[in-house]
Every structure is written in C-alpha cells, then in structure tokens.
Amino acid sequence: MSPVLARAAALPGAPQLARVRGELQLEGHALAELARRHGTPLYVYSRGAMRAALAAYQRALAGRPHLVCYAMKANSSLAVLQTFAEAGSGFDIVSAGELARVLAAGGRADRTVFSGVGKRRDEMALALEAGVRCFNVESVGELRLLDEVARAHGVRAPTSLRVNPDVDAGTHPYISTGLKSNKFGVAHGEALAAYRLAATLPGLRVEGIDCHIGSQITQIEPYLDALDRLLDLVESVEGEGIELHHIDVGGGLGITYADESPPAADELVGRLLARMDARGHGGREVLLEPGRSLVGNAGVLVTEVLYLKPGEVANFCVVDAAMNDLTRPALYDAYMGIEPCTARVDVEPVRWDVVGPVCESGDWLGRQRDLAVQVGDHLAVLSAGAYGMAMASNYNTRPRAAEVMVDGEAVHLIREREQVQDLFVGERLIPR
Ligand code: LLP
C-alpha cells in the first residue's frame, strides 16, 4: 500500500481513500467507475475529507478568537469554496478574481484577507467595496497606494503588514517565501518603520501582523521561529502605542505525497498557541491561511492509459492527463503517488515513466513507477487536490478536466469538462 493510502486510512474520522476488492475508492466510490461515467482526465474530491481537514484546525483553535482563512489558490473551484464557506471558513485571496469567486460561492468578504505582493489599484477598490476583513500589505509602496485608494472611497482600509521573518522553511526554493532573498513581505528590520508610517496614514486602520514562510513545510520549528520573530515585532510596535489585534501565521503545512510525515494541523496549532501563551500573547486573535493541507489529500486525478511504449532505456506509459492538467511534477520535480484504479493480477508490474500527450519532455506525472497496467486502464494520481486544477492550463489547446465531488452517497459534477470551442472565446481573426 502506498504511504498516502496508508496515511489516509489512519486519519481518524477522515473518509478513506481505500482499496476494496481491488478497486480504489474515495469515500466508497470506485474511481474507475467515476472515470467511465464522467470521462478522463477527471479530478475527484472527497467533500468529507475537506471538511475533516478544516475541522482539525477549528478544533485546535476552539475557545480562542480565531479565523481560518482557506488559501483558495490551492483549489478555487466554486464547490470547494462553498464547502469551506458552509463550514465556517474564511478565505485568503490574492486577486480580485479570487474575491469574485468567494462571493459567487457564498463566502463572506468580512472573513476574507487579501494577500499578494502585487495588488492593483482597481483590485484594492473592489476589495474595499466588498468590505474585506484585512489587507495583508507587502511593501511601503503598497501602504501608500492603499491609503490613497481608501481615502478616495471615504473609508479606512483594515491593514496588516506581511513581515518577512527571514527564516528558512526548508522547502523547495520555488515555494519558500520567508527568506530575505524572496520577493515577499516587508523585511523584518524595516517593519517597525513601516508600522509607524501606516499609523500616520489617514486612509489606513492598523489591525494586525502577518507572515507566510513557505509551502509544503513538514517541520514545526520554522513556524515557531517565525512566530517568535513576529512576537518580537508585536512587542516593539505596541511599545510605540500602535495596537495590533490579530496575528496571522500564514499557511504552508505540508501533506503526504511520498513518505513525508508532517505534523497534524492540531499538533502545529497547539504548539503555536502554547508559544503565544508562554510569551503572554494568549488573548490575541489568531488567523491562519492553510491551503494545501485542507484540500491536497482530499483529491485525486484519474487518467486513462492510452499507449504502452516499452523501450531500451525507459518504458513509457502514455496517459491522457498531462502537465497542463497537473503541472507540479513538471514545474517542481514533485513526486505524486500513482496507483492503478483497478488492481490487476493478470499482468506483471513493469517500471514505467508515466507521461502525458503534451509535446515536451518535461511532461511527466511520475517516473520509474512499478505498475501492472494495460491500455485502457485507469490510473489515479494521488494527493492532487491542491495546486492541481487551480494551476491547469490550456497548453496544446487541451480543454481542462472535469471535476467531481463525492459526498457520502452523492456524486456531484462540480465542473463540466471544458470544450474546445470554449478555448476560442474572445479570440479574433484579423479582418482580411
Ligand atoms: N498564504 C499565502 C500568502 C501564500 O502565498 C500561500 C501559498 C498560502 C497562504 C497557502 O500555502 P499552503 O498552505 O497551501 O502551503 N504551487 C505550489 C505551492 C505554491 C504556494 C503559494 N503560496 C505547489 O504546487 O507546491
């Protein structure tokens, strides 16, 4: 059994990804059957697994003023947002487009924080009009622009500074964000001056402090280091009479793709709260921005085997999902588990490179995988609920996959398969 399957089975109260009589099932639904009904490539999510993942954070924060803001960049499909909104989650957004999605899915602006290093004036205006909970501001230039936009609207913008604590999250360089060398946040050493400035700008209302140190973090220590750096600043800022109501410690908690064993959400939160208590900050509101850990292990990508090409140096298993559907392997060299949807005993396992139809050698989903497969079989790429569909593109004029959400007995088609003609919308031929 793959580590992901083993871990899924061990999650208390979480609906299981399990193999039953040879069939890989999510919440009791056979993935091969869903693929036959809805076609491939197909994303399948467990609503129960998403709810359980959110509940773990909420349980750990119970009794404290808190807000979990789902970092929706991980998976922004409307039904996913709806699931979290209905379960009391807030949202972390990084664009006006994401704000529109939150509102379309029934989420609340006053439970939404607006992050991002490059907010435009029009995006600030829309967020102010909607009444977002807070802007996580990433530079002095942004403080000044937000002040100007807020004054033009006759309001004060709720403001938090995203501080770059300069700690190493120990993760992939593309998804590590809390180092001085990263573009994110206001440098720790410049933050106090930025708060002083913010406090004098009439269009701003200083609300809190924020950080986010990276993604797919599997250790607690970098979080504690970042929190300590943040609390040092809180003490200096408040020492100057500028009150901070909340501390946002960002997202970043890792999940199991291969053999990682990240801390559970409640363990991480417990340690953070204990550190806050120990330093006398127990009463302060805590915000979190988890993305991957709420959705990653709740979804799989199902694909069909098109061709088997055994070769001299490598054996290629060509499937109908590609780097445009799931870009993580191509972009980050990321490992994602791959399992046959229906176990076979009639063929021997062969070591395959699982590749897609896109015309790039980087178009692979998994390398050197021992799989017993035949043409026409279905494979499931595991832990694909986060940064899968949300990063999909139309490269090679490939329509994006359909998405299905299983919820107990029910199976909901939450996104129709894109059609080729959808891809031409908005394009124009030049008049002859
Ligand atoms: N807050 C902020 C400000 C962020 O930039 C991010 C992620 C999060 C929260 C959520 O982090 P999470 O809990 O999901 O780790 N595409 C990459 C991951 C990029 C993460 C970007 N920022 C991947 O597939 O690994």
Tab-separated table of C-alpha atoms and ligand atoms in Angstrom:
chain	number	residue	atom	x	y	z
A	1	MET	CA	0.000	0.000	0.000
A	2	SER	CA	1.353	3.439	-0.851
A	3	PRO	CA	2.206	5.740	2.084
A	4	VAL	CA	-0.597	8.076	1.026
A	5	LEU	CA	-3.131	5.266	1.176
A	6	ALA	CA	-1.732	4.117	4.500
A	7	ARG	CA	-1.911	7.608	5.947
A	8	ALA	CA	-5.407	8.221	4.582
A	9	ALA	CA	-6.554	5.035	6.234
A	10	ALA	CA	-5.022	6.174	9.510
A	11	LEU	CA	-6.711	9.583	9.607
A	12	PRO	CA	-9.276	9.427	12.406
A	13	GLY	CA	-12.706	10.450	11.193
A	14	ALA	CA	-11.489	11.220	7.672
A	15	PRO	CA	-13.213	9.409	4.866
A	16	GLN	CA	-10.819	6.968	3.362
A	17	LEU	CA	-9.090	6.565	0.116
A	18	ALA	CA	-9.019	2.797	0.177
A	19	ARG	CA	-8.691	-0.255	-1.995
A	20	VAL	CA	-11.702	-2.528	-1.663
A	21	ARG	CA	-11.710	-5.842	-3.554
A	22	GLY	CA	-9.097	-4.434	-5.924
A	23	GLU	CA	-10.959	-1.183	-6.611
A	24	LEU	CA	-9.507	2.134	-5.466
A	25	GLN	CA	-12.324	4.059	-3.803
A	26	LEU	CA	-12.767	7.581	-2.489
A	27	GLU	CA	-15.489	7.861	0.145
A	28	GLY	CA	-16.710	4.460	-1.071
A	29	HIS	CA	-16.934	5.469	-4.754
A	30	ALA	CA	-14.863	3.398	-7.185
A	31	LEU	CA	-12.638	5.757	-9.157
A	32	ALA	CA	-12.659	3.565	-12.278
A	33	GLU	CA	-16.455	3.706	-12.325
A	34	LEU	CA	-16.433	7.518	-11.968
A	35	ALA	CA	-13.930	7.694	-14.831
A	36	ARG	CA	-16.171	5.573	-17.058
A	37	ARG	CA	-19.148	7.764	-16.244
A	38	HIS	CA	-17.503	11.198	-16.471
A	39	GLY	CA	-14.541	10.608	-18.778
A	40	THR	CA	-10.886	11.403	-18.171
A	41	PRO	CA	-8.825	13.301	-17.175
A	42	LEU	CA	-11.038	13.687	-14.130
A	43	TYR	CA	-10.407	15.295	-10.772
A	44	VAL	CA	-12.296	13.607	-7.934
A	45	TYR	CA	-12.540	15.163	-4.472
A	46	SER	CA	-13.920	13.956	-1.166
A	47	ARG	CA	-16.068	16.591	0.477
A	48	GLY	CA	-15.829	14.750	3.781
A	49	ALA	CA	-12.035	14.820	3.661
A	50	MET	CA	-12.067	18.588	3.099
A	51	ARG	CA	-14.483	19.119	5.977
A	52	ALA	CA	-12.415	16.887	8.250
A	53	ALA	CA	-9.222	18.761	7.412
A	54	LEU	CA	-10.835	22.125	8.224
A	55	ALA	CA	-12.382	20.728	11.400
A	56	ALA	CA	-8.935	19.692	12.671
A	57	TYR	CA	-7.776	23.332	12.538
A	58	GLN	CA	-11.033	24.606	14.008
A	59	ARG	CA	-10.939	22.118	16.900
A	60	ALA	CA	-7.384	23.111	17.758
A	61	LEU	CA	-8.381	26.797	17.825
A	62	ALA	CA	-11.645	26.337	19.720
A	63	GLY	CA	-12.038	28.659	22.672
A	64	ARG	CA	-9.765	31.284	21.155
A	65	PRO	CA	-10.645	34.206	18.955
A	66	HIS	CA	-9.621	32.866	15.554
A	67	LEU	CA	-10.299	32.728	11.839
A	68	VAL	CA	-9.126	30.034	9.462
A	69	CYS	CA	-8.746	31.640	6.035
A	70	TYR	CA	-8.568	28.929	3.377
A	71	ALA	CA	-5.820	29.914	0.901
A	72	MET	CA	-8.018	29.336	-2.091
A	73	LYS	CA	-5.192	29.459	-4.625
A	74	ALA	CA	-4.744	25.775	-3.753
A	75	ASN	CA	-8.110	24.903	-5.273
A	76	SER	CA	-10.516	27.666	-6.211
A	77	SER	CA	-13.347	25.642	-7.718
A	78	LEU	CA	-16.653	27.118	-6.588
A	79	ALA	CA	-17.987	23.973	-4.917
A	80	VAL	CA	-14.759	23.658	-2.915
A	81	LEU	CA	-15.145	27.248	-1.713
A	82	GLN	CA	-18.809	26.607	-0.971
A	83	THR	CA	-17.860	23.576	1.125
A	84	PHE	CA	-15.498	25.665	3.232
A	85	ALA	CA	-17.806	28.686	3.458
A	86	GLU	CA	-20.616	26.466	4.748
A	87	ALA	CA	-18.247	25.021	7.348
A	88	GLY	CA	-17.437	28.498	8.691
A	89	SER	CA	-14.119	29.070	6.971
A	90	GLY	CA	-12.814	32.417	5.863
A	91	PHE	CA	-10.599	32.876	2.802
A	92	ASP	CA	-7.181	34.125	1.848
A	93	ILE	CA	-7.252	35.691	-1.608
A	94	VAL	CA	-4.581	37.118	-3.881
A	95	SER	CA	-6.595	38.749	-6.651
A	96	ALA	CA	-9.905	40.411	-7.449
A	97	GLY	CA	-10.710	37.279	-9.418
A	98	GLU	CA	-10.409	35.189	-6.278
A	99	LEU	CA	-12.609	37.668	-4.409
A	100	ALA	CA	-15.283	37.281	-7.086
A	101	ARG	CA	-15.102	33.503	-6.651
A	102	VAL	CA	-15.501	33.751	-2.860
A	103	LEU	CA	-18.608	35.879	-3.279
A	104	ALA	CA	-20.016	33.646	-6.044
A	105	ALA	CA	-19.595	30.612	-3.784
A	106	GLY	CA	-21.411	32.234	-0.838
A	107	GLY	CA	-18.295	33.174	1.144
A	108	ARG	CA	-18.118	36.328	3.237
A	109	ALA	CA	-15.891	39.287	2.427
A	110	ASP	CA	-15.639	40.159	6.110
A	111	ARG	CA	-13.979	36.773	6.630
A	112	THR	CA	-11.569	37.272	3.749
A	113	VAL	CA	-7.996	38.536	3.914
A	114	PHE	CA	-6.317	39.933	0.810
A	115	SER	CA	-2.679	38.846	0.392
A	116	GLY	CA	-0.300	39.250	-2.520
A	117	VAL	CA	2.762	41.226	-3.473
A	118	GLY	CA	1.256	42.994	-6.487
A	119	LYS	CA	-2.251	44.250	-5.717
A	120	ARG	CA	-3.526	46.716	-8.301
A	121	ARG	CA	-5.443	49.883	-7.523
A	122	ASP	CA	-8.669	48.506	-9.052
A	123	GLU	CA	-8.327	45.315	-7.014
A	124	MET	CA	-7.920	47.352	-3.817
A	125	ALA	CA	-11.027	49.352	-4.707
A	126	LEU	CA	-13.115	46.209	-5.304
A	127	ALA	CA	-11.919	44.673	-2.046
A	128	LEU	CA	-12.746	47.851	-0.113
A	129	GLU	CA	-16.205	47.989	-1.677
A	130	ALA	CA	-16.805	44.345	-0.795
A	131	GLY	CA	-15.604	45.003	2.774
A	132	VAL	CA	-12.758	42.531	3.168
A	133	ARG	CA	-11.564	41.711	6.650
A	134	CYS	CA	-7.969	42.842	6.127
A	135	PHE	CA	-5.310	43.707	3.563
A	136	ASN	CA	-2.007	41.917	4.092
A	137	VAL	CA	0.275	44.654	2.798
A	138	GLU	CA	3.667	43.642	1.438
A	139	SER	CA	5.560	46.912	0.870
A	140	VAL	CA	5.726	50.578	1.784
A	141	GLY	CA	4.634	51.467	-1.747
A	142	GLU	CA	1.528	49.348	-1.272
A	143	LEU	CA	0.787	51.041	2.084
A	144	ARG	CA	0.790	54.419	0.352
A	145	LEU	CA	-1.368	53.290	-2.548
A	146	LEU	CA	-3.871	51.567	-0.264
A	147	ASP	CA	-4.113	54.752	1.809
A	148	GLU	CA	-4.809	56.771	-1.328
A	149	VAL	CA	-7.448	54.361	-2.670
A	150	ALA	CA	-9.176	54.099	0.720
A	151	ARG	CA	-9.318	57.881	1.128
A	152	ALA	CA	-10.796	58.227	-2.353
A	153	HIS	CA	-13.518	55.807	-1.196
A	154	GLY	CA	-14.020	57.665	2.072
A	155	VAL	CA	-13.112	54.614	4.155
A	156	ARG	CA	-10.199	53.340	6.217
A	157	ALA	CA	-8.611	50.163	4.966
A	158	PRO	CA	-8.066	47.451	7.590
A	159	THR	CA	-4.359	46.800	7.333
A	160	SER	CA	-1.870	44.200	8.410
A	161	LEU	CA	1.773	44.080	7.388
A	162	ARG	CA	3.136	40.908	5.915
A	163	VAL	CA	6.504	40.654	7.543
A	164	ASN	CA	9.280	38.605	6.021
A	165	PRO	CA	10.774	36.980	9.110
A	166	ASP	CA	13.854	35.645	7.286
A	167	VAL	CA	13.511	32.039	8.404
A	168	ASP	CA	14.211	29.002	6.256
A	169	ALA	CA	11.147	26.834	5.877
A	170	GLY	CA	13.320	24.067	4.479
A	171	THR	CA	11.175	23.511	1.416
A	172	HIS	CA	11.510	23.733	-2.367
A	173	PRO	CA	13.071	27.083	-3.421
A	174	TYR	CA	10.063	27.956	-5.618
A	175	ILE	CA	7.682	27.637	-2.688
A	176	SER	CA	9.844	29.034	0.092
A	177	THR	CA	8.731	32.572	0.799
A	178	GLY	CA	10.067	33.708	4.160
A	179	LEU	CA	13.705	34.368	3.282
A	180	LYS	CA	15.284	37.785	2.706
A	181	SER	CA	16.018	36.680	-0.842
A	182	ASN	CA	12.304	36.204	-1.595
A	183	LYS	CA	10.129	38.949	-3.042
A	184	PHE	CA	7.532	38.630	-0.307
A	185	GLY	CA	6.688	40.855	2.602
A	186	VAL	CA	8.351	43.769	4.374
A	187	ALA	CA	11.812	42.920	5.718
A	188	HIS	CA	11.785	42.298	9.453
A	189	GLY	CA	14.245	45.130	10.013
A	190	GLU	CA	12.051	47.619	8.141
A	191	ALA	CA	8.723	46.587	9.611
A	192	LEU	CA	8.713	48.887	12.647
A	193	ALA	CA	9.264	51.944	10.459
A	194	ALA	CA	6.521	50.737	8.108
A	195	TYR	CA	4.100	50.421	11.038
A	196	ARG	CA	4.982	53.940	12.180
A	197	LEU	CA	4.182	55.196	8.704
A	198	ALA	CA	0.966	53.178	8.486
A	199	ALA	CA	-0.213	54.645	11.782
A	200	THR	CA	0.061	58.165	10.341
A	201	LEU	CA	-1.799	57.461	7.096
A	202	PRO	CA	-5.449	58.540	7.486
A	203	GLY	CA	-6.778	56.007	4.972
A	204	LEU	CA	-5.453	53.047	6.954
A	205	ARG	CA	-6.545	51.332	10.161
A	206	VAL	CA	-3.766	49.116	11.502
A	207	GLU	CA	-5.243	45.775	12.521
A	208	GLY	CA	-2.596	43.114	12.732
A	209	ILE	CA	0.563	41.415	11.619
A	210	ASP	CA	1.050	38.623	9.123
A	211	CYS	CA	3.633	36.243	7.743
A	212	HIS	CA	3.798	33.227	5.471
A	213	ILE	CA	7.090	31.408	5.242
A	214	GLY	CA	6.540	28.854	2.529
A	215	SER	CA	4.630	25.788	1.472
A	216	GLN	CA	4.819	22.010	1.976
A	217	ILE	CA	6.545	22.585	5.338
A	218	THR	CA	6.983	19.358	7.274
A	219	GLN	CA	8.560	20.662	10.490
A	220	ILE	CA	7.161	22.737	13.352
A	221	GLU	CA	10.394	24.579	14.163
A	222	PRO	CA	10.340	27.078	11.263
A	223	TYR	CA	6.840	28.121	12.345
A	224	LEU	CA	7.973	28.660	15.928
A	225	ASP	CA	10.983	30.662	14.742
A	226	ALA	CA	8.761	32.839	12.560
A	227	LEU	CA	6.251	33.287	15.365
A	228	ASP	CA	8.993	34.385	17.747
A	229	ARG	CA	10.243	36.930	15.215
A	230	LEU	CA	6.665	38.172	14.774
A	231	LEU	CA	6.045	38.448	18.518
A	232	ASP	CA	9.281	40.429	18.938
A	233	LEU	CA	7.903	42.894	16.434
A	234	VAL	CA	4.447	42.974	18.011
A	235	GLU	CA	6.084	43.983	21.265
A	236	SER	CA	8.095	46.769	19.619
A	237	VAL	CA	5.126	48.047	17.610
A	238	GLU	CA	2.789	48.042	20.600
A	239	GLY	CA	5.541	49.660	22.656
A	240	GLU	CA	5.018	52.680	20.405
A	241	GLY	CA	1.287	52.718	21.065
A	242	ILE	CA	0.218	51.073	17.804
A	243	GLU	CA	-2.197	48.295	18.716
A	244	LEU	CA	-2.241	45.007	16.814
A	245	HIS	CA	-5.390	42.923	17.189
A	246	HIS	CA	-4.508	39.775	15.331
A	247	ILE	CA	-1.560	37.609	14.404
A	248	ASP	CA	-1.760	35.781	11.083
A	249	VAL	CA	0.793	32.987	10.885
A	250	GLY	CA	0.059	32.128	7.246
A	251	GLY	CA	-0.305	28.677	5.752
A	252	GLY	CA	2.222	26.206	4.484
A	253	LEU	CA	1.627	22.977	6.388
A	254	GLY	CA	2.734	20.048	4.241
A	255	ILE	CA	0.921	16.856	3.318
A	256	THR	CA	1.994	13.323	2.473
A	257	TYR	CA	2.977	12.828	-1.159
A	258	ALA	CA	5.536	10.080	-0.655
A	259	ASP	CA	6.983	9.342	2.762
A	260	GLU	CA	6.722	12.768	4.410
A	261	SER	CA	5.143	12.791	7.839
A	262	PRO	CA	4.228	16.421	8.519
A	263	PRO	CA	2.731	17.327	11.871
A	264	ALA	CA	-1.045	17.141	12.079
A	265	ALA	CA	-2.826	20.500	11.961
A	266	ASP	CA	-3.895	20.296	15.593
A	267	GLU	CA	-0.349	19.496	16.699
A	268	LEU	CA	1.034	22.501	14.817
A	269	VAL	CA	-1.666	24.833	16.106
A	270	GLY	CA	-1.262	23.514	19.651
A	271	ARG	CA	2.449	24.299	19.601
A	272	LEU	CA	1.874	27.784	18.167
A	273	LEU	CA	-0.768	28.618	20.765
A	274	ALA	CA	1.448	27.322	23.555
A	275	ARG	CA	4.272	29.581	22.381
A	276	MET	CA	1.922	32.563	22.248
A	277	ASP	CA	0.687	31.802	25.764
A	278	ALA	CA	4.225	31.398	27.056
A	279	ARG	CA	5.099	34.835	25.743
A	280	GLY	CA	1.970	36.469	27.152
A	281	HIS	CA	0.075	36.831	23.873
A	282	GLY	CA	-2.641	34.297	24.665
A	283	GLY	CA	-5.640	36.575	24.177
A	284	ARG	CA	-4.782	37.773	20.718
A	285	GLU	CA	-6.871	36.676	17.729
A	286	VAL	CA	-5.117	34.062	15.585
A	287	LEU	CA	-5.518	33.854	11.822
A	288	LEU	CA	-4.228	31.006	9.664
A	289	GLU	CA	-4.042	30.667	5.886
A	290	PRO	CA	-3.833	26.944	5.124
A	291	GLY	CA	-4.283	25.845	1.532
A	292	ARG	CA	-2.672	22.536	0.631
A	293	SER	CA	-3.364	20.878	3.987
A	294	LEU	CA	-7.120	21.456	3.590
A	295	VAL	CA	-7.502	20.030	0.090
A	296	GLY	CA	-4.354	18.218	-1.045
A	297	ASN	CA	-5.061	14.744	0.261
A	298	ALA	CA	-8.782	15.118	-0.463
A	299	GLY	CA	-8.402	14.798	-4.230
A	300	VAL	CA	-7.045	12.576	-6.979
A	301	LEU	CA	-6.604	12.975	-10.711
A	302	VAL	CA	-7.878	9.992	-12.697
A	303	THR	CA	-6.426	9.331	-16.125
A	304	GLU	CA	-6.680	6.606	-18.768
A	305	VAL	CA	-3.730	4.666	-20.179
A	306	LEU	CA	-3.547	5.389	-23.936
A	307	TYR	CA	-0.384	3.541	-25.002
A	308	LEU	CA	2.364	1.421	-23.542
A	309	LYS	CA	5.766	2.025	-25.140
A	310	PRO	CA	8.411	-0.274	-23.696
A	311	GLY	CA	11.887	0.886	-24.743
A	312	GLU	CA	15.563	0.241	-24.386
A	313	VAL	CA	16.284	2.825	-21.704
A	314	ALA	CA	12.830	3.666	-20.431
A	315	ASN	CA	9.319	2.320	-20.628
A	316	PHE	CA	6.665	4.911	-21.299
A	317	CYS	CA	3.107	4.632	-20.111
A	318	VAL	CA	1.304	7.358	-22.074
A	319	VAL	CA	-1.827	8.593	-20.292
A	320	ASP	CA	-4.460	11.174	-21.229
A	321	ALA	CA	-3.618	13.602	-18.399
A	322	ALA	CA	-0.651	15.897	-18.881
A	323	MET	CA	1.364	18.755	-17.462
A	324	ASN	CA	-1.412	21.142	-18.416
A	325	ASP	CA	-3.784	19.243	-16.087
A	326	LEU	CA	-1.291	18.765	-13.264
A	327	THR	CA	1.852	20.818	-13.517
A	328	ARG	CA	3.555	20.030	-10.181
A	329	PRO	CA	5.826	17.228	-11.432
A	330	ALA	CA	6.988	19.265	-14.455
A	331	LEU	CA	7.369	22.518	-12.520
A	332	TYR	CA	8.830	21.389	-9.185
A	333	ASP	CA	10.044	17.903	-9.973
A	334	ALA	CA	7.353	16.946	-7.475
A	335	TYR	CA	6.615	13.358	-6.558
A	336	MET	CA	2.951	12.382	-6.690
A	337	GLY	CA	1.814	8.844	-5.870
A	338	ILE	CA	0.272	6.895	-8.755
A	339	GLU	CA	-1.990	3.879	-8.241
A	340	PRO	CA	-3.971	1.747	-10.685
A	341	CYS	CA	-7.692	2.322	-10.100
A	342	THR	CA	-8.313	-1.398	-10.534
A	343	ALA	CA	-5.640	-3.775	-9.281
A	344	ARG	CA	-4.539	-6.397	-11.809
A	345	VAL	CA	-3.250	-9.846	-11.090
A	346	ASP	CA	-3.134	-10.932	-14.739
A	347	VAL	CA	-0.116	-8.814	-15.748
A	348	GLU	CA	3.309	-8.386	-14.190
A	349	PRO	CA	4.320	-4.966	-12.871
A	350	VAL	CA	6.715	-3.091	-15.144
A	351	ARG	CA	8.762	0.014	-14.289
A	352	TRP	CA	7.035	2.821	-16.205
A	353	ASP	CA	7.566	6.524	-16.752
A	354	VAL	CA	4.007	7.853	-16.682
A	355	VAL	CA	3.848	10.643	-19.268
A	356	GLY	CA	1.199	12.789	-20.915
A	357	PRO	CA	0.464	13.707	-24.545
A	358	VAL	CA	1.960	17.227	-24.380
A	359	CYS	CA	4.890	17.904	-26.693
A	360	GLU	CA	7.541	18.474	-24.028
A	361	SER	CA	9.942	16.027	-22.450
A	362	GLY	CA	9.086	17.662	-19.124
A	363	ASP	CA	5.545	16.383	-19.494
A	364	TRP	CA	5.583	13.565	-16.990
A	365	LEU	CA	3.432	12.713	-13.988
A	366	GLY	CA	5.625	10.074	-12.406
A	367	ARG	CA	8.921	8.367	-13.176
A	368	GLN	CA	10.128	4.852	-12.556
A	369	ARG	CA	6.855	3.539	-11.165
A	370	ASP	CA	6.222	-0.169	-10.868
A	371	LEU	CA	2.721	-0.614	-12.182
A	372	ALA	CA	0.726	-3.547	-13.517
A	373	VAL	CA	-1.278	-1.854	-16.258
A	374	GLN	CA	-2.768	-2.389	-19.696
A	375	VAL	CA	-4.033	0.035	-22.315
A	376	GLY	CA	-7.483	1.313	-21.318
A	377	ASP	CA	-6.839	1.002	-17.569
A	378	HIS	CA	-7.296	3.960	-15.265
A	379	LEU	CA	-4.604	5.371	-13.012
A	380	ALA	CA	-5.116	7.720	-10.062
A	381	VAL	CA	-2.560	10.415	-9.303
A	382	LEU	CA	-2.823	10.840	-5.540
A	383	SER	CA	-2.776	13.946	-3.327
A	384	ALA	CA	-3.825	16.039	-6.317
A	385	GLY	CA	-6.485	18.151	-4.591
A	386	ALA	CA	-4.128	21.112	-4.099
A	387	TYR	CA	-2.423	23.089	-6.869
A	388	GLY	CA	-3.772	20.660	-9.446
A	389	MET	CA	-6.843	22.039	-11.183
A	390	ALA	CA	-6.046	25.522	-9.875
A	391	MET	CA	-2.826	25.558	-11.926
A	392	ALA	CA	-4.228	23.831	-15.002
A	393	SER	CA	-3.748	25.484	-18.374
A	394	ASN	CA	-4.868	25.005	-21.939
A	395	TYR	CA	-1.399	24.334	-23.326
A	396	ASN	CA	-1.562	22.334	-26.572
A	397	THR	CA	-5.208	23.510	-26.818
A	398	ARG	CA	-6.224	20.891	-24.320
A	399	PRO	CA	-9.586	21.559	-22.655
A	400	ARG	CA	-9.355	21.440	-18.880
A	401	ALA	CA	-10.528	18.362	-16.982
A	402	ALA	CA	-13.934	17.826	-15.398
A	403	GLU	CA	-14.242	17.791	-11.603
A	404	VAL	CA	-16.416	15.614	-9.406
A	405	MET	CA	-17.063	15.966	-5.667
A	406	VAL	CA	-18.210	12.891	-3.781
A	407	ASP	CA	-20.142	13.487	-0.580
A	408	GLY	CA	-21.354	10.356	1.178
A	409	GLU	CA	-23.697	8.614	-1.259
A	410	ALA	CA	-23.832	11.607	-3.598
A	411	VAL	CA	-21.637	12.316	-6.603
A	412	HIS	CA	-21.704	15.917	-7.828
A	413	LEU	CA	-20.267	17.054	-11.130
A	414	ILE	CA	-18.835	20.378	-9.946
A	415	ARG	CA	-17.172	21.407	-13.197
A	416	GLU	CA	-18.069	20.296	-16.682
A	417	ARG	CA	-15.285	19.230	-18.950
A	418	GLU	CA	-14.167	22.235	-20.957
A	419	GLN	CA	-14.995	22.076	-24.677
A	420	VAL	CA	-12.578	23.020	-27.440
A	421	GLN	CA	-14.844	25.830	-28.652
A	422	ASP	CA	-14.690	27.366	-25.131
A	423	LEU	CA	-10.997	27.895	-25.753
A	424	PHE	CA	-11.561	30.220	-28.712
A	425	VAL	CA	-13.896	32.573	-26.851
A	426	GLY	CA	-12.569	36.115	-27.004
A	427	GLU	CA	-10.159	35.417	-29.837
A	428	ARG	CA	-10.483	37.332	-33.102
A	429	LEU	CA	-9.364	36.667	-36.636
A	430	ILE	CA	-7.790	39.675	-38.340
A	431	PRO	CA	-10.104	41.225	-40.998
A	432	ARG	CA	-8.931	40.125	-44.468
B	1	LLP	N1	-0.778	32.333	2.299
B	1	LLP	C1	-0.005	32.885	1.355
B	1	LLP	C2	0.280	34.315	1.406
B	1	LLP	C3	0.523	32.085	0.312
B	1	LLP	O1	1.299	32.631	-0.607
B	1	LLP	C4	0.223	30.692	0.276
B	1	LLP	C5	0.757	29.837	-0.784
B	1	LLP	C6	-0.611	30.172	1.288
B	1	LLP	C7	-1.080	31.017	2.283
B	1	LLP	C8	-1.002	28.723	1.327
B	1	LLP	O2	0.071	27.862	1.462
B	1	LLP	P1	-0.200	26.304	1.632
B	1	LLP	O3	-0.903	26.088	2.936
B	1	LLP	O4	-1.048	25.855	0.503
B	1	LLP	O5	1.138	25.696	1.599
B	1	LLP	N2	2.049	25.733	-6.376
B	1	LLP	C9	2.903	25.281	-5.293
B	1	LLP	C10	2.552	25.941	-3.985
B	1	LLP	C11	2.577	27.442	-4.036
B	1	LLP	C12	2.179	28.085	-2.724
B	1	LLP	C13	1.994	29.557	-2.875
B	1	LLP	N3	1.534	30.243	-1.690
B	1	LLP	C14	2.853	23.764	-5.231
B	1	LLP	O6	2.128	23.143	-6.007
B	1	LLP	O7	3.550	23.154	-4.412
